[in-house]
């Protein structure tokens, strides 16, 4: 048989063939010999120890036996056939049992030969047996070197039934790696390997599939993780270079009259240190002549809005317009009203454009945009419609970015020529490691300081038993002049039931808090936008003391007088959402509270979420726990997030490797932006290969 190379189709690997190849492709996505080699073990078993049948005491852990299979039989049973093999060593006998995979197993079991058996023992009818053990001839077992750690590969039932259990996969991999003169090509430059003291790619894969001990396995694995992350970071760092240096942007050279007038006369508070720092970063960025693509992260209530307003004034002072896009109508309206109020004394025209602005009212707005008389346009998706044309758009602010798709951002980008500077604001704190990857091509600013005088929100977890006391607490707070949110989950899959819960909750609150002493507002997705507006406004203006709502209030709404957030069925919310919701209170000077109502019995994850919420107010800490619970893909919502599919590395666990990869990628591209130097030839070649296989997801994330 000719030597198998990495790109050899999997069916030509000895021991595979067309039928198993179909299953390897369908079940594990293994198309080539290279894919097989990249199917690395997910754990190892220590196979250096043997026990004897007479010594078996517990069914707690898998054990390894050595002996002979004396007999194999197919035994009919109610639920199909079982395979039962008699196994024997010097001290006793037990049965090996298979419930599935008949023909393959019978054909493969070596009878009357010395075998090694590995599996988890179970006690049945006073005797020990092992279900679905791994069985291997002693001589093949002994030819494997090391015999320290045995790799365990992920596989599926279908593959197992065709002889490709973990051990079967191990056999295939050994076949490929064991060929004469077979070598896996190198993908990293020798000088980097030497600098980082990493093994060659070939050595790394061989070690990972058959390590002498755990530390050596880790080292080999880190080399492979590093490689994966390095190419990802090279891609991102290079995109960032292209997106900034080399992408002409509008230039805000001057800090002008409006900015200064607002800053000194109309800003109702002193900026926090973090806000000032971010403003300096933005000013520097927008004055380079290159394009700004900046992500502004700041916990709920950290004061991102005023940063966007100041940046807008900077744009206006330099003869440009600005737009602010928000994900919901309520939030857009709130921004609009907030801007109007802050800019009341100033000669700045702000307009609001949402889906519910009527055609007749649209006309003057659109005309004002085209003539340049409208300075700031606030709105929803309506902003990106083709009919919306600016005279000179210099800044696009996107609030709560994770709600917007990449395509929508691209449309916004196309509304200026050259494209406007982009400031993306998010209140979902993203752990640094993730930001480095998901937003590796954006510059990141962080507001890591809350405005002074805020009291940390007190969070408690309560169940139904405490409902009356919770209601009393609400009544007490209202008596002090405060307002209260009561939020219900609304999940699409259970929308009807959820809606009923909300309505029932509203009813019972209405009975406990009756008019005329109390007023309740209610907001949910089935209401007309005008009605929602009205209800929201009654609450925002203090006419209603309690707002009962679904998650529509999740993003952005600002009612500083609200001091209590009650979250019903809190176990059904994710951590990021809970934190967002809690951020709706604690905005004024009063002590604020968050009450998480759940049922009695909670899953382990839900309990950890509640515990985390009660323990900390720190959005970054919460995001870390969230990342652990959900994994990066989920955390970011959709694929659009740009969190790549990683084969080897794990963004949560492999931070050190990620940081090293980021550092090396930046260093290399700084020295040699085009990767043209001879020692980088290999990086250049591989990067092209990696880039070709990847969608262009990071252009404007
Ligand atoms: P977020 O970052 O969640 O969007 P906002 O911009 O809505 O936060 O700000 C929350 C509240 O804090 C607003 O009422 C805002 O006026 C106020 N605020 C912002 N910056 C400061 C500051 N430096 N000092 C005092 N209050 C501030
Ligand atoms: Mg906000």
XYZ file of C-alpha atoms and ligand atoms in Angstrom:
729
model
C 0.000 0.000 0.000
C 1.376 3.463 -0.898
C 2.221 5.797 1.919
C -0.773 7.657 3.210
C -0.325 11.435 3.292
C -2.293 13.945 5.338
C -4.568 14.756 2.419
C -5.226 11.128 1.533
C -8.980 10.453 1.651
C -9.870 8.523 4.758
C -11.167 5.433 2.945
C -7.644 4.661 1.709
C -6.261 4.370 5.216
C -5.630 0.694 5.932
C -8.487 -0.748 7.943
C -11.075 1.847 6.883
C -12.600 1.188 3.463
C -15.614 2.860 1.847
C -18.262 1.873 4.384
C -16.462 2.953 7.544
C -15.247 6.030 5.670
C -18.849 7.125 5.183
C -19.436 6.882 8.889
C -16.192 8.627 9.822
C -17.157 11.510 7.572
C -20.737 11.735 8.753
C -20.180 11.136 12.450
C -16.876 12.834 13.178
C -16.219 14.986 10.114
C -13.077 13.003 9.380
C -12.485 13.198 5.631
C -8.758 12.707 5.334
C -5.877 11.028 7.104
C -4.965 14.496 8.383
C -8.401 14.915 9.958
C -7.851 11.585 11.655
C -4.518 12.717 13.094
C -6.188 15.904 14.302
C -8.796 13.840 16.123
C -6.845 13.990 19.352
C -7.747 12.115 22.535
C -10.070 13.889 24.918
C -8.485 12.126 27.885
C -6.033 9.415 28.841
C -6.279 6.301 30.903
C -3.523 4.865 32.971
C -3.117 1.393 31.526
C 0.006 0.401 33.385
C -1.834 -1.472 36.142
C -3.593 -4.849 36.025
C -5.938 -6.441 38.523
C -7.047 -10.059 38.775
C -10.621 -11.253 38.720
C -10.490 -12.339 42.360
C -9.335 -8.867 43.380
C -12.273 -6.955 41.918
C -14.004 -5.145 44.730
C -15.893 -2.184 43.462
C -17.585 -0.897 40.371
C -16.274 2.590 40.929
C -13.608 2.717 38.257
C -12.560 0.987 35.068
C -10.105 -1.846 35.529
C -7.673 -3.740 33.378
C -7.415 -7.525 33.322
C -5.214 -9.984 31.515
C -6.384 -13.475 30.568
C -8.118 -15.575 27.946
C -11.530 -15.528 26.265
C -12.669 -19.127 26.268
C -16.021 -18.922 24.568
C -18.222 -16.428 22.681
C -21.947 -16.857 22.248
C -24.874 -14.862 20.932
C -27.639 -15.001 23.493
C -31.158 -14.057 22.438
C -32.942 -11.760 24.854
C -36.147 -9.757 24.930
C -34.517 -6.704 23.481
C -32.530 -8.286 20.663
C -29.345 -10.302 20.857
C -26.567 -10.017 23.362
C -22.996 -11.170 22.859
C -21.574 -12.897 25.904
C -17.915 -13.910 26.140
C -16.419 -15.960 28.957
C -13.211 -14.450 30.280
C -10.828 -16.193 32.617
C -7.561 -15.524 34.400
C -5.610 -17.491 36.990
C -7.892 -16.368 39.813
C -11.382 -16.606 38.365
C -13.821 -15.936 35.551
C -16.311 -13.281 34.525
C -18.533 -12.431 31.582
C -17.937 -9.780 28.979
C -21.208 -8.510 27.543
C -22.189 -6.538 24.472
C -25.713 -5.427 23.827
C -25.054 -4.028 20.396
C -22.814 -4.447 17.421
C -23.148 -8.263 17.047
C -21.330 -9.372 13.935
C -18.400 -7.004 14.185
C -17.660 -7.974 17.720
C -17.902 -11.702 17.271
C -15.620 -11.502 14.251
C -13.027 -9.507 16.125
C -12.788 -11.278 19.467
C -9.611 -13.304 19.757
C -10.659 -16.598 21.352
C -8.185 -18.775 23.252
C -5.469 -16.156 23.090
C -3.976 -13.960 25.772
C -5.930 -10.712 25.802
C -6.064 -7.488 27.718
C -9.539 -6.417 28.785
C -10.401 -2.926 29.961
C -13.726 -1.663 31.216
C -15.972 -0.874 34.134
C -17.023 -3.902 36.190
C -20.611 -4.360 37.358
C -22.139 -6.827 39.793
C -25.042 -8.851 38.434
C -26.599 -12.006 39.905
C -23.760 -12.355 42.398
C -21.111 -12.306 39.673
C -18.943 -9.638 38.095
C -19.285 -8.745 34.462
C -18.022 -6.007 32.203
C -20.294 -4.431 29.624
C -18.782 -3.156 26.362
C -15.157 -3.647 27.376
C -12.196 -2.930 25.189
C -10.451 -6.115 24.200
C -7.016 -6.287 22.648
C -4.570 -9.100 22.028
C -1.750 -9.075 24.560
C 0.956 -9.043 21.885
C -0.434 -5.944 20.145
C -0.965 -4.326 23.507
C 2.696 -4.911 24.334
C 4.017 -3.556 21.077
C 2.717 -0.154 21.980
C 5.472 1.820 23.516
C 5.199 3.587 26.784
C 2.088 1.779 27.870
C 1.792 4.559 30.379
C -1.151 6.605 29.242
C -3.653 5.218 26.803
C -5.537 7.714 24.654
C -9.314 7.840 24.789
C -10.983 9.180 21.657
C -14.463 10.501 21.267
C -16.528 8.305 19.007
C -20.196 7.534 18.437
C -22.450 4.563 18.810
C -22.661 4.042 15.055
C -18.901 3.994 14.755
C -18.486 1.751 17.778
C -20.878 -0.717 16.222
C -18.599 -0.841 13.192
C -15.486 -1.590 15.147
C -14.450 2.016 15.613
C -14.625 2.361 19.338
C -11.962 4.511 20.939
C -9.554 1.576 20.655
C -10.462 1.082 16.993
C -9.725 4.725 16.255
C -6.459 4.441 18.150
C -5.531 1.527 15.895
C -6.176 3.550 12.747
C -4.115 6.433 14.036
C -1.259 4.101 14.900
C -1.424 2.705 11.377
C -1.021 6.143 9.833
C 1.678 7.357 12.209
C 3.524 4.058 12.025
C 4.195 4.132 8.290
C 7.791 4.178 7.158
C 9.204 7.630 6.604
C 5.909 9.288 7.400
C 6.337 12.798 8.710
C 3.784 15.485 9.469
C 4.909 18.737 7.790
C 5.937 21.617 10.004
C 3.764 24.740 10.153
C 5.764 26.994 12.458
C 9.148 28.590 11.760
C 12.075 26.851 13.472
C 13.184 30.038 15.222
C 9.804 30.333 16.944
C 9.859 26.700 18.012
C 13.309 27.211 19.450
C 12.335 30.438 21.189
C 9.215 28.923 22.724
C 10.835 25.543 23.357
C 8.093 23.712 21.587
C 8.260 20.331 19.845
C 7.879 19.970 16.090
C 4.402 19.402 14.725
C 5.247 15.815 13.948
C 6.578 15.128 17.414
C 3.644 16.929 19.024
C 1.031 14.776 17.297
C 2.919 11.567 18.016
C 3.169 12.491 21.673
C -0.441 13.531 21.965
C -1.590 10.204 20.573
C 0.781 8.198 22.714
C 2.294 10.155 25.584
C 4.739 8.704 28.100
C 3.282 10.817 30.895
C 0.880 13.660 31.559
C 3.304 16.626 31.566
C 4.763 15.583 28.217
C 1.258 15.234 26.820
C 0.386 18.745 28.004
C 3.463 20.232 26.449
C 2.753 18.616 23.094
C -0.863 19.678 23.220
C 0.099 23.250 24.029
C 2.217 23.388 20.913
C -0.823 22.418 18.839
C -3.070 24.877 20.652
C -0.508 27.595 20.211
C -0.350 26.993 16.507
C -4.122 27.173 16.172
C -4.347 30.382 18.184
C -1.321 31.957 16.533
C -2.838 31.753 13.070
C -6.108 33.086 14.374
C -4.329 36.007 15.998
C -2.205 36.681 12.919
C -5.421 36.928 10.982
C -7.019 39.261 13.482
C -4.020 41.475 14.060
C -3.530 41.815 10.332
C -7.184 42.706 9.805
C -6.867 45.290 12.485
C -3.876 46.781 10.698
C -5.835 46.862 7.479
C -8.942 48.286 9.118
C -7.078 51.120 10.775
C -3.787 51.861 9.127
C -4.571 51.886 5.444
C -8.295 52.520 5.741
C -8.712 56.241 5.268
C -11.099 57.759 7.746
C -12.597 61.130 8.293
C -10.466 63.301 10.493
C -11.678 65.122 13.568
C -8.789 67.515 13.995
C -10.302 70.105 16.278
C -12.022 70.064 19.614
C -14.460 72.800 18.797
C -16.993 75.192 20.158
C -19.852 72.800 20.777
C -17.758 70.200 22.496
C -16.161 72.781 24.757
C -19.401 74.620 25.478
C -21.132 71.400 26.423
C -18.246 70.164 28.481
C -17.875 73.308 30.520
C -21.480 74.574 30.728
C -23.968 71.761 30.242
C -22.461 68.509 31.406
C -24.359 67.921 34.665
C -21.553 65.981 36.334
C -17.827 65.500 36.329
C -16.694 62.669 34.047
C -15.218 59.688 35.835
C -11.546 58.936 35.320
C -12.468 56.024 33.091
C -14.770 58.161 30.947
C -12.022 60.754 30.531
C -9.523 58.081 29.542
C -11.898 56.670 26.941
C -12.523 60.141 25.540
C -8.774 60.613 25.142
C -8.561 57.285 23.326
C -11.379 58.239 20.999
C -9.956 61.678 20.312
C -6.590 60.229 19.433
C -8.216 57.598 17.221
C -10.371 59.989 15.258
C -7.510 62.357 14.556
C -5.143 59.945 12.827
C -6.697 60.144 9.394
C -7.359 56.423 9.623
C -10.574 54.748 10.367
C -11.686 54.125 13.947
C -13.252 50.794 14.791
C -13.643 50.796 18.532
C -15.524 48.666 20.989
C -16.536 50.460 24.163
C -17.196 48.088 27.007
C -18.688 49.295 30.205
C -20.867 47.726 32.787
C -24.495 48.775 32.982
C -24.737 52.258 34.411
C -21.086 53.077 33.831
C -22.026 56.053 31.651
C -21.382 55.076 28.069
C -24.102 57.317 26.709
C -22.391 60.550 27.562
C -19.217 59.272 25.913
C -21.165 58.725 22.706
C -22.684 62.185 22.997
C -19.298 63.834 23.446
C -17.948 61.905 20.468
C -20.923 63.047 18.413
C -20.176 66.665 19.343
C -16.607 66.136 18.241
C -17.890 64.966 14.859
C -20.248 67.940 14.561
C -17.531 70.421 15.458
C -15.536 69.039 12.563
C -18.366 69.452 10.096
C -19.778 65.938 10.234
C -22.998 64.279 11.306
C -23.433 61.441 13.757
C -25.941 58.668 14.175
C -26.751 56.486 17.144
C -28.389 53.140 16.525
C -30.167 51.282 19.316
C -31.756 47.838 19.199
C -35.232 48.749 20.426
C -37.620 51.599 19.945
C -37.872 52.254 23.650
C -34.135 52.515 23.994
C -33.759 54.694 20.904
C -36.446 56.996 22.261
C -34.735 57.190 25.593
C -31.422 58.109 23.989
C -33.164 60.691 21.886
C -34.922 62.291 24.838
C -31.725 62.154 26.878
C -29.717 63.849 24.144
C -32.407 66.490 23.622
C -32.410 67.290 27.302
C -28.649 67.524 27.624
C -28.387 69.588 24.458
C -31.402 71.777 25.185
C -29.334 74.963 25.514
C -27.252 74.248 22.474
C -27.490 74.715 18.770
C -27.523 71.041 17.889
C -30.395 69.445 16.016
C -31.237 65.907 17.107
C -33.871 63.794 15.394
C -35.415 60.413 16.072
C -36.084 57.872 13.346
C -37.794 54.590 14.117
C -40.148 52.274 12.303
C -43.151 54.029 13.776
C -42.262 57.507 12.551
C -44.933 58.291 9.959
C -44.044 59.081 6.359
C -45.167 62.675 6.695
C -42.909 63.178 9.717
C -40.050 61.448 8.025
C -39.783 63.910 5.200
C -38.372 66.862 7.131
C -35.966 64.561 8.944
C -34.634 63.074 5.722
C -34.333 66.508 4.172
C -32.478 67.763 7.203
C -30.097 64.847 6.975
C -29.392 65.470 3.304
C -28.812 69.179 3.831
C -26.687 68.654 6.930
C -29.063 70.561 9.216
C -29.745 67.476 11.301
C -26.622 66.916 13.353
C -27.466 63.762 15.256
C -29.858 61.065 14.157
C -30.944 58.599 16.802
C -32.921 55.526 15.870
C -33.424 51.850 15.380
C -32.854 49.648 12.336
C -34.800 52.311 10.453
C -31.487 54.187 10.225
C -29.993 51.729 7.824
C -32.796 51.798 5.304
C -31.652 52.888 1.841
C -33.733 56.099 1.869
C -31.752 57.486 4.787
C -28.974 59.609 3.306
C -26.568 61.808 5.209
C -24.750 64.832 3.917
C -21.575 63.806 5.707
C -21.791 61.002 8.214
C -18.665 61.000 10.329
C -19.621 58.816 13.270
C -21.821 55.790 13.747
C -22.502 54.747 17.318
C -24.019 51.323 17.837
C -25.443 50.716 21.274
C -25.755 47.231 22.737
C -24.043 45.759 19.749
C -24.786 42.102 20.283
C -28.290 42.676 19.043
C -27.126 43.720 15.634
C -25.856 41.500 12.879
C -22.725 42.075 10.907
C -24.692 42.858 7.766
C -26.594 45.635 9.420
C -23.362 47.176 10.557
C -21.977 46.955 7.058
C -24.954 48.949 5.773
C -24.319 51.638 8.319
C -20.707 51.702 7.320
C -21.698 52.284 3.696
C -23.558 55.481 4.576
C -20.439 57.606 4.664
C -17.598 58.046 2.235
C -15.052 57.448 3.578
C -16.920 55.266 6.057
C -17.809 56.834 9.392
C -15.840 56.092 12.503
C -17.529 53.286 14.339
C -18.056 53.185 18.072
C -19.699 50.008 19.255
C -20.980 50.139 22.821
C -21.762 47.044 24.795
C -22.908 46.539 28.338
C -22.331 42.821 28.223
C -18.874 42.653 29.627
C -16.816 40.262 27.610
C -13.946 38.514 29.310
C -10.656 39.786 28.016
C -9.645 36.487 26.490
C -12.807 36.357 24.507
C -12.620 39.980 23.465
C -9.131 39.295 22.202
C -10.537 36.674 19.894
C -14.049 37.722 19.064
C -13.041 41.335 18.608
C -9.372 40.859 17.885
C -9.569 43.392 15.090
C -11.231 46.101 17.121
C -9.640 48.445 19.562
C -11.216 48.003 22.933
C -11.901 50.741 25.448
C -13.157 49.894 28.865
C -15.068 52.018 31.367
C -14.178 50.149 34.498
C -15.408 52.647 37.034
C -18.920 53.582 38.051
C -19.962 57.189 38.620
C -19.359 58.185 42.241
C -21.966 57.843 44.959
C -23.560 54.684 43.681
C -24.379 52.206 46.393
C -23.781 48.590 45.395
C -27.079 46.841 44.686
C -28.096 44.272 47.291
C -29.184 41.035 45.694
C -31.131 38.247 47.382
C -32.551 34.951 46.277
C -36.110 34.054 47.416
C -38.655 31.358 46.711
C -42.460 31.372 46.753
C -42.557 30.871 50.503
C -41.270 34.433 50.867
C -43.680 36.010 48.398
C -45.770 37.867 50.983
C -42.702 39.323 52.596
C -41.371 40.383 49.209
C -44.659 42.182 48.512
C -44.457 43.908 51.871
C -40.944 45.016 51.019
C -42.177 46.427 47.719
C -44.912 48.314 49.561
C -42.346 49.745 51.997
C -40.094 50.965 49.192
C -43.020 52.554 47.379
C -43.970 54.272 50.634
C -40.472 55.787 50.574
C -41.257 57.187 47.127
C -39.359 54.594 45.104
C -40.389 52.599 42.063
C -40.255 48.899 41.336
C -39.684 46.668 38.318
C -41.195 43.188 38.201
C -39.851 41.199 35.282
C -41.103 37.936 33.799
C -39.258 35.700 31.364
C -40.484 35.435 27.833
C -39.020 32.646 25.787
C -40.243 32.105 22.279
C -40.717 28.365 22.678
C -43.069 28.824 25.593
C -44.469 32.204 24.643
C -48.117 31.447 25.367
C -47.508 30.075 28.826
C -45.043 32.817 29.608
C -47.555 35.408 28.555
C -50.095 33.843 30.878
C -47.614 33.948 33.773
C -47.014 37.606 33.120
C -50.720 38.393 33.030
C -51.418 36.338 36.160
C -48.589 38.108 37.923
C -49.943 41.462 36.858
C -53.433 40.541 38.100
C -52.235 39.481 41.497
C -50.030 42.546 41.881
C -52.991 44.718 40.877
C -54.990 43.172 43.712
C -52.206 43.659 46.235
C -51.462 47.193 44.993
C -54.878 48.596 43.996
C -55.770 51.960 42.512
C -56.045 54.711 43.512
C -53.211 54.243 46.028
C -51.026 52.602 43.456
C -50.605 52.635 39.691
C -49.110 49.805 37.702
C -47.688 49.894 34.199
C -47.356 46.857 32.019
C -45.179 46.336 28.965
C -44.922 43.239 26.836
C -44.250 42.167 23.283
C -47.884 41.726 22.266
C -48.740 45.360 22.816
C -48.767 47.962 20.098
C -45.641 50.154 20.108
C -47.689 53.265 20.993
C -49.179 51.533 24.019
C -45.789 50.328 25.153
C -44.444 53.838 24.838
C -47.302 55.185 26.888
C -46.906 52.634 29.676
C -43.143 53.104 29.757
C -43.531 56.820 29.897
C -45.983 56.653 32.809
C -43.390 54.710 34.716
C -40.436 56.843 33.622
C -42.321 59.984 34.678
C -43.135 58.533 38.066
C -46.905 58.236 37.603
C -46.755 54.465 37.987
C -44.925 52.882 40.903
C -44.619 49.382 39.530
C -43.640 48.327 36.042
C -44.554 44.756 35.189
C -42.753 43.667 32.060
C -41.149 40.985 30.016
C -37.556 41.419 29.056
C -38.272 44.423 26.841
C -36.717 46.551 29.531
C -33.564 44.513 29.443
C -31.511 46.978 27.540
C -30.758 50.492 28.407
C -33.830 51.967 30.083
C -32.943 54.578 32.646
C -35.268 55.418 35.539
C -33.017 56.543 38.395
C -35.847 56.574 40.934
C -36.442 52.835 40.552
C -34.837 51.001 43.446
C -36.205 47.464 43.345
C -35.867 44.868 40.612
C -37.881 41.721 41.148
C -37.067 38.976 38.653
C -39.667 36.214 38.481
C -38.599 32.688 37.463
C -35.073 33.967 37.663
C -33.723 30.451 37.120
C -34.817 30.735 33.511
C -32.587 33.694 32.752
C -28.951 33.519 31.772
C -26.362 35.333 33.857
C -25.749 38.065 31.326
C -29.451 38.810 31.183
C -29.845 38.796 34.959
C -26.981 41.201 35.272
C -28.445 43.467 32.603
C -31.803 43.473 34.322
C -30.285 44.222 37.689
C -28.486 47.146 36.086
C -31.845 48.877 35.648
C -31.779 49.759 39.339
C -29.010 51.309 41.380
C -28.910 54.327 39.104
C -29.853 56.899 41.682
C -28.443 57.755 45.072
C -30.741 55.373 46.997
C -29.892 51.880 48.147
C -31.254 49.517 45.517
C -32.277 45.872 45.636
C -32.552 42.961 43.277
C -34.794 40.065 44.289
C -34.376 36.816 42.386
C -37.545 34.743 42.698
C -37.207 31.063 41.810
C -38.911 27.762 42.444
C -37.543 25.604 45.276
C -35.631 23.006 43.318
C -32.879 24.348 41.132
C -30.496 22.672 38.729
C -26.827 22.911 39.601
C -26.230 25.530 36.937
C -29.204 27.617 37.995
C -28.091 27.476 41.613
C -24.640 28.676 40.591
C -26.181 31.522 38.625
C -28.226 32.668 41.636
C -25.247 32.311 43.941
C -23.054 34.329 41.564
C -25.622 37.110 41.284
C -25.960 37.355 45.054
C -22.211 37.340 45.530
C -21.064 40.012 43.094
C -22.061 43.097 41.136
C -18.994 42.961 38.950
C -20.028 42.395 35.352
C -16.652 41.051 34.340
C -16.647 38.473 37.103
C -20.167 37.452 36.112
C -19.128 37.180 32.490
C -16.329 34.811 33.477
C -18.741 32.507 35.280
C -21.103 32.747 32.334
C -18.340 31.775 29.984
C -17.561 28.743 32.115
C -21.181 27.714 32.227
C -22.055 28.228 28.609
C -18.920 28.207 26.540
C -17.851 31.042 24.272
C -20.113 30.308 21.291
C -23.269 30.525 23.294
C -22.163 33.479 25.288
C -21.825 35.599 22.229
C -25.187 34.586 20.897
C -24.752 33.582 17.301
C -22.112 32.705 14.809
C -22.062 36.317 13.806
C -20.224 36.931 16.998
C -17.120 35.751 15.232
C -16.071 33.380 17.949
C -14.290 30.810 15.880
C -14.617 27.098 16.091
C -11.462 25.892 17.698
C -10.336 22.302 17.425
C -7.545 22.208 19.940
C -7.714 25.255 22.129
C -10.327 26.358 24.614
C -10.633 30.090 25.114
C -11.475 29.694 28.749
C -8.825 27.240 29.800
C -6.011 28.201 27.486
C -5.620 31.839 28.306
C -1.892 31.635 28.727
C -1.429 30.076 25.331
C -3.787 32.654 23.854
C -1.865 35.510 25.392
C 1.389 34.098 24.053
C -0.136 33.701 20.599
C -1.441 37.257 20.666
C 1.930 38.578 21.711
C 3.870 36.685 19.055
C 1.351 37.575 16.326
C 1.591 41.277 17.142
C 5.365 41.166 17.310
C 5.764 39.329 14.028
C 3.384 41.630 12.137
C 4.952 44.718 13.599
C 8.375 43.602 12.369
C 7.158 42.324 9.056
C 3.604 43.427 8.171
C 3.566 41.619 4.831
C 5.245 38.465 6.193
C 7.776 38.886 3.413
C 10.962 38.066 5.275
C 12.344 34.598 4.535
C 12.022 33.363 8.105
C 8.279 34.126 7.922
C 7.657 32.310 4.636
C 6.092 29.398 6.410
C 3.764 31.714 8.374
C 2.765 33.449 5.177
C 1.934 30.185 3.435
C -0.039 28.754 6.344
C -1.876 31.989 7.016
C -3.130 32.051 3.441
C -4.333 28.510 3.854
C -6.075 29.255 7.136
C -7.597 32.478 5.798
C -8.981 30.721 2.747
C -10.990 28.431 4.954
C -12.566 31.179 6.976
C -15.429 33.565 6.293
C -14.658 37.213 6.574
C -16.334 37.576 9.916
C -14.214 40.133 11.541
C -14.474 43.094 9.255
C -16.856 45.171 11.289
C -17.797 43.093 14.227
P -24.793 52.831 30.411
O -23.308 52.733 30.373
O -25.422 51.648 31.061
O -25.390 53.164 29.080
P -25.740 55.415 31.087
O -24.944 56.111 30.066
O -27.187 55.206 30.830
O -25.081 54.010 31.399
O -25.502 56.153 32.475
C -26.176 55.772 33.638
C -26.497 56.965 34.492
O -25.311 57.513 35.044
C -27.172 58.073 33.739
O -28.190 58.574 34.543
C -26.071 59.103 33.531
O -26.569 60.397 33.445
C -25.255 58.915 34.786
N -23.833 59.272 34.644
C -23.036 58.987 33.596
N -21.784 59.421 33.819
C -21.780 60.001 35.043
C -20.780 60.616 35.843
N -19.528 60.757 35.424
N -21.141 61.079 37.052
C -22.417 60.942 37.501
N -23.409 60.365 36.792
C -23.097 59.880 35.577
Mg -26.759 52.370 27.755
